Short mmCIF file of C-alpha atoms in Angstrom, two decimals:
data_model
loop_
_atom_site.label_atom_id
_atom_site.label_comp_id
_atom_site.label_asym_id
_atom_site.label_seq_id
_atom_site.Cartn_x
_atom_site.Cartn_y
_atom_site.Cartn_z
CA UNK A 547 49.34 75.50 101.57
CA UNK A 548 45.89 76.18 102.90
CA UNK A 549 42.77 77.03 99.96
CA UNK A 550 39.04 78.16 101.12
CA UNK A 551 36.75 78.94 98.41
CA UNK A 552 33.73 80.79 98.24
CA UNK A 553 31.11 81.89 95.79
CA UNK A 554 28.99 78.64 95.39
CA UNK A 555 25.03 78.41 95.30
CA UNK A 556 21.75 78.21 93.82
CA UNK A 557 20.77 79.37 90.58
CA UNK A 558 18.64 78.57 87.81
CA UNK A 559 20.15 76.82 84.65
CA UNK A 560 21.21 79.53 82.19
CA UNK A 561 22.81 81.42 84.82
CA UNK A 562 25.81 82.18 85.53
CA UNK A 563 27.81 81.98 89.14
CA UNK A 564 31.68 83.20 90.65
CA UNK A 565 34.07 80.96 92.17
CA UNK A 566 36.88 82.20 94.20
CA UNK A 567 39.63 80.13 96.04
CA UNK A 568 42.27 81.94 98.20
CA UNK A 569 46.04 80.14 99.09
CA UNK A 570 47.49 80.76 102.31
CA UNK A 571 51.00 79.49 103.45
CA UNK A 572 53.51 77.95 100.87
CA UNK A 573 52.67 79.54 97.76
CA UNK A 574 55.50 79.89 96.34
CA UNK A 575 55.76 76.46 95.99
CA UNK A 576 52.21 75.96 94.06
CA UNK A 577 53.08 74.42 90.48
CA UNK A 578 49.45 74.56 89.09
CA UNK A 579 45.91 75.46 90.68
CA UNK A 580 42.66 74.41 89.59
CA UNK A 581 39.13 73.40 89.75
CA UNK A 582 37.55 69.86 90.45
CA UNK A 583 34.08 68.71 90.93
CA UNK A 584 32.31 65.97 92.61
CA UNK A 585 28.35 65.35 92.03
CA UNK A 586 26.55 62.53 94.11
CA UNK A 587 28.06 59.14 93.33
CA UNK A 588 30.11 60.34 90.62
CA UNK A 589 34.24 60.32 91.02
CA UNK A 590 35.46 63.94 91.41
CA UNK A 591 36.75 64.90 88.22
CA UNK A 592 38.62 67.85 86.85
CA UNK A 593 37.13 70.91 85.74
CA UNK A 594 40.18 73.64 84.69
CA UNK A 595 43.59 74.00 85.84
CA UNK A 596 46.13 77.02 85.31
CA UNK A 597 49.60 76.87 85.92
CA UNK A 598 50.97 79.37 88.04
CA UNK A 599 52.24 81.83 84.81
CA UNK A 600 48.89 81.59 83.12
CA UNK A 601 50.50 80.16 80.26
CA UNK A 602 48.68 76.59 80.27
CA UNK A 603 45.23 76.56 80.76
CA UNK A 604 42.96 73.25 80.67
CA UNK A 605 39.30 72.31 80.29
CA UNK A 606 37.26 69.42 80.83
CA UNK A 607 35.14 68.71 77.45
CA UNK A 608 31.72 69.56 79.26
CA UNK A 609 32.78 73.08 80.51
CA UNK A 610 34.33 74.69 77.56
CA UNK A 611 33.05 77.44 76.14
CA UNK A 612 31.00 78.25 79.27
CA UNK A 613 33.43 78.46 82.21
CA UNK A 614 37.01 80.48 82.41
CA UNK A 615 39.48 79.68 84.90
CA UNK A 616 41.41 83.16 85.87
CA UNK A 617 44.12 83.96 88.78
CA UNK A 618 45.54 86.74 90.87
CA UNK A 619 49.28 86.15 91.92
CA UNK A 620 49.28 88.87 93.66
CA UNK A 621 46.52 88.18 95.63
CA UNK A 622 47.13 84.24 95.54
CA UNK A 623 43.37 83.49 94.28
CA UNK A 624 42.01 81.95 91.03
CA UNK A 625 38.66 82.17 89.94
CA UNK A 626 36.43 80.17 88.26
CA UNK A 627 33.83 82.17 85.86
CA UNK A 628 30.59 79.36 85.24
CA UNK A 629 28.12 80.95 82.62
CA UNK A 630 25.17 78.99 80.86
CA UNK A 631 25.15 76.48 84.23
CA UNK A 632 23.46 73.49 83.52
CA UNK A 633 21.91 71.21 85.71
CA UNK A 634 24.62 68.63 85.37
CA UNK A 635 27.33 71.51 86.77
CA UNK A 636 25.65 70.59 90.29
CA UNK A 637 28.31 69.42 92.50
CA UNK A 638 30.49 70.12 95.12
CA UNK A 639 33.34 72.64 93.46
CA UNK A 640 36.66 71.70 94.99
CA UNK A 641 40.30 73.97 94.87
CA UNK A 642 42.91 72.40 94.30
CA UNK A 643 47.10 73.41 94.35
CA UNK A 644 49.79 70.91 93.11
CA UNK A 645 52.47 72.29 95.43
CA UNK A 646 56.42 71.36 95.41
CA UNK A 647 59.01 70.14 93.05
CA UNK A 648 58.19 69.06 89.35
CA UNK A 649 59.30 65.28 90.49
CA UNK A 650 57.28 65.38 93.71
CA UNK A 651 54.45 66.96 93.67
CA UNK A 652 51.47 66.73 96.52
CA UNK A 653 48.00 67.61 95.78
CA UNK A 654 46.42 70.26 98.32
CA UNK A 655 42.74 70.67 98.71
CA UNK A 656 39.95 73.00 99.92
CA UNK A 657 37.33 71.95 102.04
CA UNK A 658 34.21 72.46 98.60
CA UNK A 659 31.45 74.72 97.64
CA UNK A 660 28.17 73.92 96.84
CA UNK A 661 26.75 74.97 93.20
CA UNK A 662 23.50 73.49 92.81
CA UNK A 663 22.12 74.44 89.39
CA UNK A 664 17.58 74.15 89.23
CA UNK A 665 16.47 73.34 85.73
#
């Protein structure tokens, strides 16, 4: 499974940006897609995950309320909606895909977008 993302930037705090991330290859065997961050000298840490059906949906604490995690099957993409950005959102916005069986699972990743948020 290959995942690119786009949609990352600049913008002022109180704004609002669109990430996209597109899988390639073995999706059928994605389990669960997501969003992760990583901000300088920080651990990357997870943002929002959706399971393939839509049916579970998670959010970190500091994003709720603020960002929406959405997908197309068809289309194998999943969005991530960031309103009200804070400065703190700044990081580099990785994809992720948990791909293969429930008892072996391997964690795919894209290559990050910039979102740098100006206070």
């Amino acid at each position: 499974v290959h995942l690119v993302e786009s949609g990352g930037g600049l913008v002022q705090a109180g704004g609002s940006l669109r990430l996209s991330c597109v899988a390639s290859g073995s999706t059928f065997s994605i389990q669960v897609m997501g969003w992760y961050r990583q901000a300088p000298g920080k651990q990357r840490e997870m943002v929002a995950t959706i399971t393939t059906d839509g049916e579970y949906i998670n959010y970190a604490d500091s994003v709720k309320g603020r960002f929406t995690i959405s997908g197309d099957n068809a289309k194998n993409t999943i969005f991530l909606q960031m309103d009200k950005l804070e400065p703190e959102d700044t990081a580099i916005y990785y994809c992720n895909a948990f791909v293969g069986p429930s008892s072996s699972m391997m964690a795919r990743w894209g290559q990050g977008t910039q979102v740098t948020v100006s206070s």
